[in-house]
């Protein structure tokens, strides 16, 4: 087993101690120094840890991101519990839950990349809905108590689960946009039908009218 080094990360009252392989400790330390979550409100330890995963992913340092992700999995024991069950057990508010899920799934493409080394701590299997080759994901909705309208809810889901959904949404958005240009229906869509743009550009979505 490779040697581990401890790195402390703090934000307000939240403090986490990250145990990472010594080979990655320097790069993780540098990322922790440059990290600015941009929030003033208090965070829980699980929020801070998940947000730092995303910071490492966004930095382009896959080794550091996987090291922090693996530390998260060990700290919160993802070997048998799905991340949604872990979030529920922490009784997080909506914004906090969103931050944790988004940070966790930001590393998912790295975790499933066969060229990367295996994690030092196992994660619960990915749901069949998004991992099985025999199942095709068509839509995902959070339930009746979600956003005020379906497009807002779709934006929330795409923001949180982007690594899982981006290929499908990109493909289907291109298809729908192409079909909307058919001369028989084009007049029905004066603002076009670019779902991907609606989900990623705040002012691009059509109004409710």
PDB file of C-alpha atoms in Angstrom:
ATOM      1  CA  UNK A   1       0.000   0.000   0.000  1.00  0.00           C
ATOM      2  CA  UNK A   2       1.373   3.405  -0.969  1.00  0.00           C
ATOM      3  CA  UNK A   3       2.147   5.956   1.743  1.00  0.00           C
ATOM      4  CA  UNK A   4      -0.517   8.532   2.500  1.00  0.00           C
ATOM      5  CA  UNK A   5      -0.177  12.173   3.425  1.00  0.00           C
ATOM      6  CA  UNK A   6      -2.735  14.354   5.152  1.00  0.00           C
ATOM      7  CA  UNK A   7      -3.850  17.687   3.728  1.00  0.00           C
ATOM      8  CA  UNK A   8      -6.208  19.992   5.593  1.00  0.00           C
ATOM      9  CA  UNK A   9      -8.881  22.008   3.783  1.00  0.00           C
ATOM     10  CA  UNK A  10     -10.943  24.648   5.589  1.00  0.00           C
ATOM     11  CA  UNK A  11     -13.869  26.889   4.780  1.00  0.00           C
ATOM     12  CA  UNK A  12     -15.572  28.746   7.593  1.00  0.00           C
ATOM     13  CA  UNK A  13     -16.392  26.237  10.302  1.00  0.00           C
ATOM     14  CA  UNK A  14     -15.935  23.244   7.988  1.00  0.00           C
ATOM     15  CA  UNK A  15     -12.626  21.399   8.107  1.00  0.00           C
ATOM     16  CA  UNK A  16     -11.708  18.214   6.309  1.00  0.00           C
ATOM     17  CA  UNK A  17      -8.492  16.227   6.425  1.00  0.00           C
ATOM     18  CA  UNK A  18      -7.731  14.557   3.125  1.00  0.00           C
ATOM     19  CA  UNK A  19      -5.584  11.436   3.062  1.00  0.00           C
ATOM     20  CA  UNK A  20      -4.049  11.167  -0.390  1.00  0.00           C
ATOM     21  CA  UNK A  21      -1.214   9.097  -1.855  1.00  0.00           C
ATOM     22  CA  UNK A  22       2.123  10.783  -1.265  1.00  0.00           C
ATOM     23  CA  UNK A  23       2.754  10.866  -5.010  1.00  0.00           C
ATOM     24  CA  UNK A  24      -0.169  13.258  -5.453  1.00  0.00           C
ATOM     25  CA  UNK A  25       0.170  15.227  -2.233  1.00  0.00           C
ATOM     26  CA  UNK A  26       2.060  18.156  -3.744  1.00  0.00           C
ATOM     27  CA  UNK A  27      -0.438  18.759  -6.541  1.00  0.00           C
ATOM     28  CA  UNK A  28      -3.396  18.393  -4.150  1.00  0.00           C
ATOM     29  CA  UNK A  29      -1.755  20.829  -1.735  1.00  0.00           C
ATOM     30  CA  UNK A  30      -1.302  23.367  -4.534  1.00  0.00           C
ATOM     31  CA  UNK A  31      -4.932  22.972  -5.572  1.00  0.00           C
ATOM     32  CA  UNK A  32      -6.094  23.427  -1.991  1.00  0.00           C
ATOM     33  CA  UNK A  33      -4.133  26.686  -1.732  1.00  0.00           C
ATOM     34  CA  UNK A  34      -5.605  28.056  -4.960  1.00  0.00           C
ATOM     35  CA  UNK A  35      -9.112  26.887  -4.106  1.00  0.00           C
ATOM     36  CA  UNK A  36     -11.759  29.543  -3.559  1.00  0.00           C
ATOM     37  CA  UNK A  37     -15.262  28.148  -3.302  1.00  0.00           C
ATOM     38  CA  UNK A  38     -16.719  31.638  -3.662  1.00  0.00           C
ATOM     39  CA  UNK A  39     -19.275  31.178  -0.881  1.00  0.00           C
ATOM     40  CA  UNK A  40     -19.676  32.963   2.424  1.00  0.00           C
ATOM     41  CA  UNK A  41     -22.245  30.683   4.040  1.00  0.00           C
ATOM     42  CA  UNK A  42     -21.235  27.787   6.238  1.00  0.00           C
ATOM     43  CA  UNK A  43     -20.706  24.438   4.595  1.00  0.00           C
ATOM     44  CA  UNK A  44     -20.805  20.928   5.944  1.00  0.00           C
ATOM     45  CA  UNK A  45     -17.761  18.722   5.588  1.00  0.00           C
ATOM     46  CA  UNK A  46     -19.408  16.629   2.874  1.00  0.00           C
ATOM     47  CA  UNK A  47     -20.217  19.755   0.835  1.00  0.00           C
ATOM     48  CA  UNK A  48     -16.680  21.083   1.105  1.00  0.00           C
ATOM     49  CA  UNK A  49     -15.197  17.734   0.130  1.00  0.00           C
ATOM     50  CA  UNK A  50     -17.486  17.301  -2.887  1.00  0.00           C
ATOM     51  CA  UNK A  51     -16.935  20.888  -4.060  1.00  0.00           C
ATOM     52  CA  UNK A  52     -13.169  20.330  -3.893  1.00  0.00           C
ATOM     53  CA  UNK A  53     -13.537  17.244  -6.086  1.00  0.00           C
ATOM     54  CA  UNK A  54     -15.079  19.436  -8.752  1.00  0.00           C
ATOM     55  CA  UNK A  55     -12.344  22.034  -8.329  1.00  0.00           C
ATOM     56  CA  UNK A  56      -9.736  19.338  -9.005  1.00  0.00           C
ATOM     57  CA  UNK A  57     -11.683  18.073 -12.025  1.00  0.00           C
ATOM     58  CA  UNK A  58     -12.044  21.594 -13.420  1.00  0.00           C
ATOM     59  CA  UNK A  59      -8.315  22.164 -12.969  1.00  0.00           C
ATOM     60  CA  UNK A  60      -7.634  19.337 -15.412  1.00  0.00           C
ATOM     61  CA  UNK A  61      -5.576  17.367 -12.897  1.00  0.00           C
ATOM     62  CA  UNK A  62      -7.169  13.942 -13.196  1.00  0.00           C
ATOM     63  CA  UNK A  63      -4.782  12.241 -10.765  1.00  0.00           C
ATOM     64  CA  UNK A  64      -5.520  14.763  -8.003  1.00  0.00           C
ATOM     65  CA  UNK A  65      -9.242  14.597  -8.756  1.00  0.00           C
ATOM     66  CA  UNK A  66      -9.265  10.806  -8.476  1.00  0.00           C
ATOM     67  CA  UNK A  67      -7.255  10.942  -5.257  1.00  0.00           C
ATOM     68  CA  UNK A  68      -9.757  13.346  -3.673  1.00  0.00           C
ATOM     69  CA  UNK A  69     -12.689  11.364  -5.052  1.00  0.00           C
ATOM     70  CA  UNK A  70     -11.278   8.159  -3.585  1.00  0.00           C
ATOM     71  CA  UNK A  71     -10.797   9.909  -0.225  1.00  0.00           C
ATOM     72  CA  UNK A  72     -14.436  11.027  -0.387  1.00  0.00           C
ATOM     73  CA  UNK A  73     -15.569   7.463  -1.087  1.00  0.00           C
ATOM     74  CA  UNK A  74     -13.637   6.178   1.906  1.00  0.00           C
ATOM     75  CA  UNK A  75     -14.752   8.958   4.259  1.00  0.00           C
ATOM     76  CA  UNK A  76     -18.436   8.543   3.439  1.00  0.00           C
ATOM     77  CA  UNK A  77     -18.278   4.807   2.678  1.00  0.00           C
ATOM     78  CA  UNK A  78     -19.622   4.588  -0.836  1.00  0.00           C
ATOM     79  CA  UNK A  79     -18.715   0.918  -1.094  1.00  0.00           C
ATOM     80  CA  UNK A  80     -22.251  -0.201  -0.274  1.00  0.00           C
ATOM     81  CA  UNK A  81     -24.389   2.958  -0.337  1.00  0.00           C
ATOM     82  CA  UNK A  82     -25.443   4.987  -3.336  1.00  0.00           C
ATOM     83  CA  UNK A  83     -24.476   8.659  -3.175  1.00  0.00           C
ATOM     84  CA  UNK A  84     -28.140   9.688  -3.083  1.00  0.00           C
ATOM     85  CA  UNK A  85     -28.675   7.606   0.052  1.00  0.00           C
ATOM     86  CA  UNK A  86     -25.630   9.256   1.612  1.00  0.00           C
ATOM     87  CA  UNK A  87     -26.965  12.721   0.773  1.00  0.00           C
ATOM     88  CA  UNK A  88     -30.344  11.812   2.232  1.00  0.00           C
ATOM     89  CA  UNK A  89     -28.739  10.520   5.420  1.00  0.00           C
ATOM     90  CA  UNK A  90     -27.017  13.889   5.902  1.00  0.00           C
ATOM     91  CA  UNK A  91     -30.406  15.660   5.644  1.00  0.00           C
ATOM     92  CA  UNK A  92     -28.989  18.341   3.356  1.00  0.00           C
ATOM     93  CA  UNK A  93     -30.944  21.315   2.066  1.00  0.00           C
ATOM     94  CA  UNK A  94     -31.529  21.509  -1.704  1.00  0.00           C
ATOM     95  CA  UNK A  95     -28.532  23.729  -2.513  1.00  0.00           C
ATOM     96  CA  UNK A  96     -26.250  21.623  -0.353  1.00  0.00           C
ATOM     97  CA  UNK A  97     -27.489  18.373  -1.888  1.00  0.00           C
ATOM     98  CA  UNK A  98     -26.979  19.836  -5.344  1.00  0.00           C
ATOM     99  CA  UNK A  99     -23.409  20.836  -4.478  1.00  0.00           C
ATOM    100  CA  UNK A 100     -22.563  17.355  -3.204  1.00  0.00           C
ATOM    101  CA  UNK A 101     -24.112  15.485  -6.130  1.00  0.00           C
ATOM    102  CA  UNK A 102     -22.585  17.808  -8.704  1.00  0.00           C
ATOM    103  CA  UNK A 103     -19.134  17.474  -7.170  1.00  0.00           C
ATOM    104  CA  UNK A 104     -19.405  13.714  -6.877  1.00  0.00           C
ATOM    105  CA  UNK A 105     -20.561  13.140 -10.445  1.00  0.00           C
ATOM    106  CA  UNK A 106     -18.038  15.602 -11.884  1.00  0.00           C
ATOM    107  CA  UNK A 107     -15.424  12.874 -11.385  1.00  0.00           C
ATOM    108  CA  UNK A 108     -17.522  10.103 -12.894  1.00  0.00           C
ATOM    109  CA  UNK A 109     -15.960  10.233 -16.395  1.00  0.00           C
ATOM    110  CA  UNK A 110     -12.515   9.861 -14.789  1.00  0.00           C
ATOM    111  CA  UNK A 111     -13.677   6.963 -12.629  1.00  0.00           C
ATOM    112  CA  UNK A 112     -15.046   5.109 -15.651  1.00  0.00           C
ATOM    113  CA  UNK A 113     -12.040   5.811 -17.865  1.00  0.00           C
ATOM    114  CA  UNK A 114     -10.218   2.498 -18.206  1.00  0.00           C
ATOM    115  CA  UNK A 115      -6.888   4.263 -18.754  1.00  0.00           C
ATOM    116  CA  UNK A 116      -6.968   5.594 -15.189  1.00  0.00           C
ATOM    117  CA  UNK A 117      -5.793   3.464 -12.248  1.00  0.00           C
ATOM    118  CA  UNK A 118      -8.472   1.844 -10.088  1.00  0.00           C
ATOM    119  CA  UNK A 119      -9.684   3.703  -7.019  1.00  0.00           C
ATOM    120  CA  UNK A 120      -8.182   2.845  -3.650  1.00  0.00           C
ATOM    121  CA  UNK A 121     -11.710   2.603  -2.222  1.00  0.00           C
ATOM    122  CA  UNK A 122     -14.650   0.962  -4.021  1.00  0.00           C
ATOM    123  CA  UNK A 123     -17.765   2.849  -5.023  1.00  0.00           C
ATOM    124  CA  UNK A 124     -21.283   1.520  -5.195  1.00  0.00           C
ATOM    125  CA  UNK A 125     -22.144   0.297  -8.699  1.00  0.00           C
ATOM    126  CA  UNK A 126     -23.510   2.910 -11.055  1.00  0.00           C
ATOM    127  CA  UNK A 127     -27.312   2.638 -11.462  1.00  0.00           C
ATOM    128  CA  UNK A 128     -28.288   0.393 -14.374  1.00  0.00           C
ATOM    129  CA  UNK A 129     -30.296   3.273 -15.794  1.00  0.00           C
ATOM    130  CA  UNK A 130     -27.104   5.094 -16.725  1.00  0.00           C
ATOM    131  CA  UNK A 131     -24.578   2.244 -16.936  1.00  0.00           C
ATOM    132  CA  UNK A 132     -26.207  -0.761 -18.569  1.00  0.00           C
ATOM    133  CA  UNK A 133     -25.665  -1.181 -22.298  1.00  0.00           C
ATOM    134  CA  UNK A 134     -29.125  -2.736 -22.539  1.00  0.00           C
ATOM    135  CA  UNK A 135     -30.886   0.294 -21.070  1.00  0.00           C
ATOM    136  CA  UNK A 136     -31.312   3.615 -22.866  1.00  0.00           C
ATOM    137  CA  UNK A 137     -31.884   6.726 -20.765  1.00  0.00           C
ATOM    138  CA  UNK A 138     -34.689   8.802 -22.290  1.00  0.00           C
ATOM    139  CA  UNK A 139     -35.575  11.278 -19.546  1.00  0.00           C
ATOM    140  CA  UNK A 140     -35.066  11.938 -15.861  1.00  0.00           C
ATOM    141  CA  UNK A 141     -37.349  14.005 -13.641  1.00  0.00           C
ATOM    142  CA  UNK A 142     -37.009  14.759  -9.967  1.00  0.00           C
ATOM    143  CA  UNK A 143     -40.667  14.485  -9.002  1.00  0.00           C
ATOM    144  CA  UNK A 144     -43.594  16.797  -8.430  1.00  0.00           C
ATOM    145  CA  UNK A 145     -41.904  18.790  -5.663  1.00  0.00           C
ATOM    146  CA  UNK A 146     -39.024  19.952  -7.837  1.00  0.00           C
ATOM    147  CA  UNK A 147     -38.713  23.170  -9.817  1.00  0.00           C
ATOM    148  CA  UNK A 148     -41.620  25.422 -10.781  1.00  0.00           C
ATOM    149  CA  UNK A 149     -41.586  24.205 -14.384  1.00  0.00           C
ATOM    150  CA  UNK A 150     -40.173  21.301 -16.338  1.00  0.00           C
ATOM    151  CA  UNK A 151     -37.468  23.311 -18.071  1.00  0.00           C
ATOM    152  CA  UNK A 152     -36.116  24.624 -14.768  1.00  0.00           C
ATOM    153  CA  UNK A 153     -36.092  21.069 -13.461  1.00  0.00           C
ATOM    154  CA  UNK A 154     -34.310  19.861 -16.595  1.00  0.00           C
ATOM    155  CA  UNK A 155     -31.712  22.615 -16.102  1.00  0.00           C
ATOM    156  CA  UNK A 156     -31.174  21.456 -12.512  1.00  0.00           C
ATOM    157  CA  UNK A 157     -30.782  17.836 -13.547  1.00  0.00           C
ATOM    158  CA  UNK A 158     -28.446  18.636 -16.428  1.00  0.00           C
ATOM    159  CA  UNK A 159     -26.295  20.834 -14.189  1.00  0.00           C
ATOM    160  CA  UNK A 160     -25.968  18.139 -11.509  1.00  0.00           C
ATOM    161  CA  UNK A 161     -25.695  15.052 -13.713  1.00  0.00           C
ATOM    162  CA  UNK A 162     -23.988  16.624 -16.729  1.00  0.00           C
ATOM    163  CA  UNK A 163     -21.271  13.948 -17.112  1.00  0.00           C
ATOM    164  CA  UNK A 164     -23.972  11.269 -17.300  1.00  0.00           C
ATOM    165  CA  UNK A 165     -26.328  13.144 -19.609  1.00  0.00           C
ATOM    166  CA  UNK A 166     -24.260  15.391 -21.868  1.00  0.00           C
ATOM    167  CA  UNK A 167     -23.766  12.884 -24.719  1.00  0.00           C
ATOM    168  CA  UNK A 168     -27.444  11.965 -24.840  1.00  0.00           C
ATOM    169  CA  UNK A 169     -28.684  15.560 -24.548  1.00  0.00           C
ATOM    170  CA  UNK A 170     -26.240  16.770 -27.205  1.00  0.00           C
ATOM    171  CA  UNK A 171     -27.353  14.067 -29.624  1.00  0.00           C
ATOM    172  CA  UNK A 172     -31.069  14.543 -29.027  1.00  0.00           C
ATOM    173  CA  UNK A 173     -30.809  18.333 -29.082  1.00  0.00           C
ATOM    174  CA  UNK A 174     -29.173  18.206 -32.500  1.00  0.00           C
ATOM    175  CA  UNK A 175     -31.880  15.829 -33.733  1.00  0.00           C
ATOM    176  CA  UNK A 176     -34.736  17.994 -32.438  1.00  0.00           C
ATOM    177  CA  UNK A 177     -33.171  21.151 -33.815  1.00  0.00           C
ATOM    178  CA  UNK A 178     -32.787  19.531 -37.204  1.00  0.00           C
ATOM    179  CA  UNK A 179     -36.374  18.269 -37.216  1.00  0.00           C
ATOM    180  CA  UNK A 180     -37.700  21.678 -36.161  1.00  0.00           C
ATOM    181  CA  UNK A 181     -36.293  23.161 -39.366  1.00  0.00           C
ATOM    182  CA  UNK A 182     -38.685  21.112 -41.479  1.00  0.00           C
ATOM    183  CA  UNK A 183     -40.707  23.541 -43.571  1.00  0.00           C
ATOM    184  CA  UNK A 184     -43.936  21.961 -42.359  1.00  0.00           C
ATOM    185  CA  UNK A 185     -43.300  22.958 -38.722  1.00  0.00           C
ATOM    186  CA  UNK A 186     -40.588  25.606 -38.722  1.00  0.00           C
ATOM    187  CA  UNK A 187     -43.095  28.434 -38.195  1.00  0.00           C
ATOM    188  CA  UNK A 188     -44.096  26.859 -34.881  1.00  0.00           C
ATOM    189  CA  UNK A 189     -40.597  27.477 -33.493  1.00  0.00           C
ATOM    190  CA  UNK A 190     -39.719  31.136 -34.129  1.00  0.00           C
ATOM    191  CA  UNK A 191     -36.971  30.896 -31.482  1.00  0.00           C
ATOM    192  CA  UNK A 192     -35.677  27.577 -32.723  1.00  0.00           C
ATOM    193  CA  UNK A 193     -35.566  24.298 -30.813  1.00  0.00           C
ATOM    194  CA  UNK A 194     -32.076  24.119 -29.320  1.00  0.00           C
ATOM    195  CA  UNK A 195     -32.532  22.186 -26.075  1.00  0.00           C
ATOM    196  CA  UNK A 196     -28.821  22.049 -25.258  1.00  0.00           C
ATOM    197  CA  UNK A 197     -28.557  25.840 -25.483  1.00  0.00           C
ATOM    198  CA  UNK A 198     -31.683  26.254 -23.362  1.00  0.00           C
ATOM    199  CA  UNK A 199     -30.124  24.103 -20.631  1.00  0.00           C
ATOM    200  CA  UNK A 200     -26.741  25.814 -20.636  1.00  0.00           C
ATOM    201  CA  UNK A 201     -27.435  29.492 -21.402  1.00  0.00           C
ATOM    202  CA  UNK A 202     -29.636  31.126 -18.781  1.00  0.00           C
ATOM    203  CA  UNK A 203     -31.271  33.714 -21.072  1.00  0.00           C
ATOM    204  CA  UNK A 204     -31.683  31.433 -24.087  1.00  0.00           C
ATOM    205  CA  UNK A 205     -34.689  29.431 -22.912  1.00  0.00           C
ATOM    206  CA  UNK A 206     -38.090  30.368 -24.344  1.00  0.00           C
ATOM    207  CA  UNK A 207     -40.672  31.995 -22.099  1.00  0.00           C
ATOM    208  CA  UNK A 208     -43.585  30.128 -20.574  1.00  0.00           C
ATOM    209  CA  UNK A 209     -46.148  31.816 -22.797  1.00  0.00           C
TER     210      UNK A 209
END
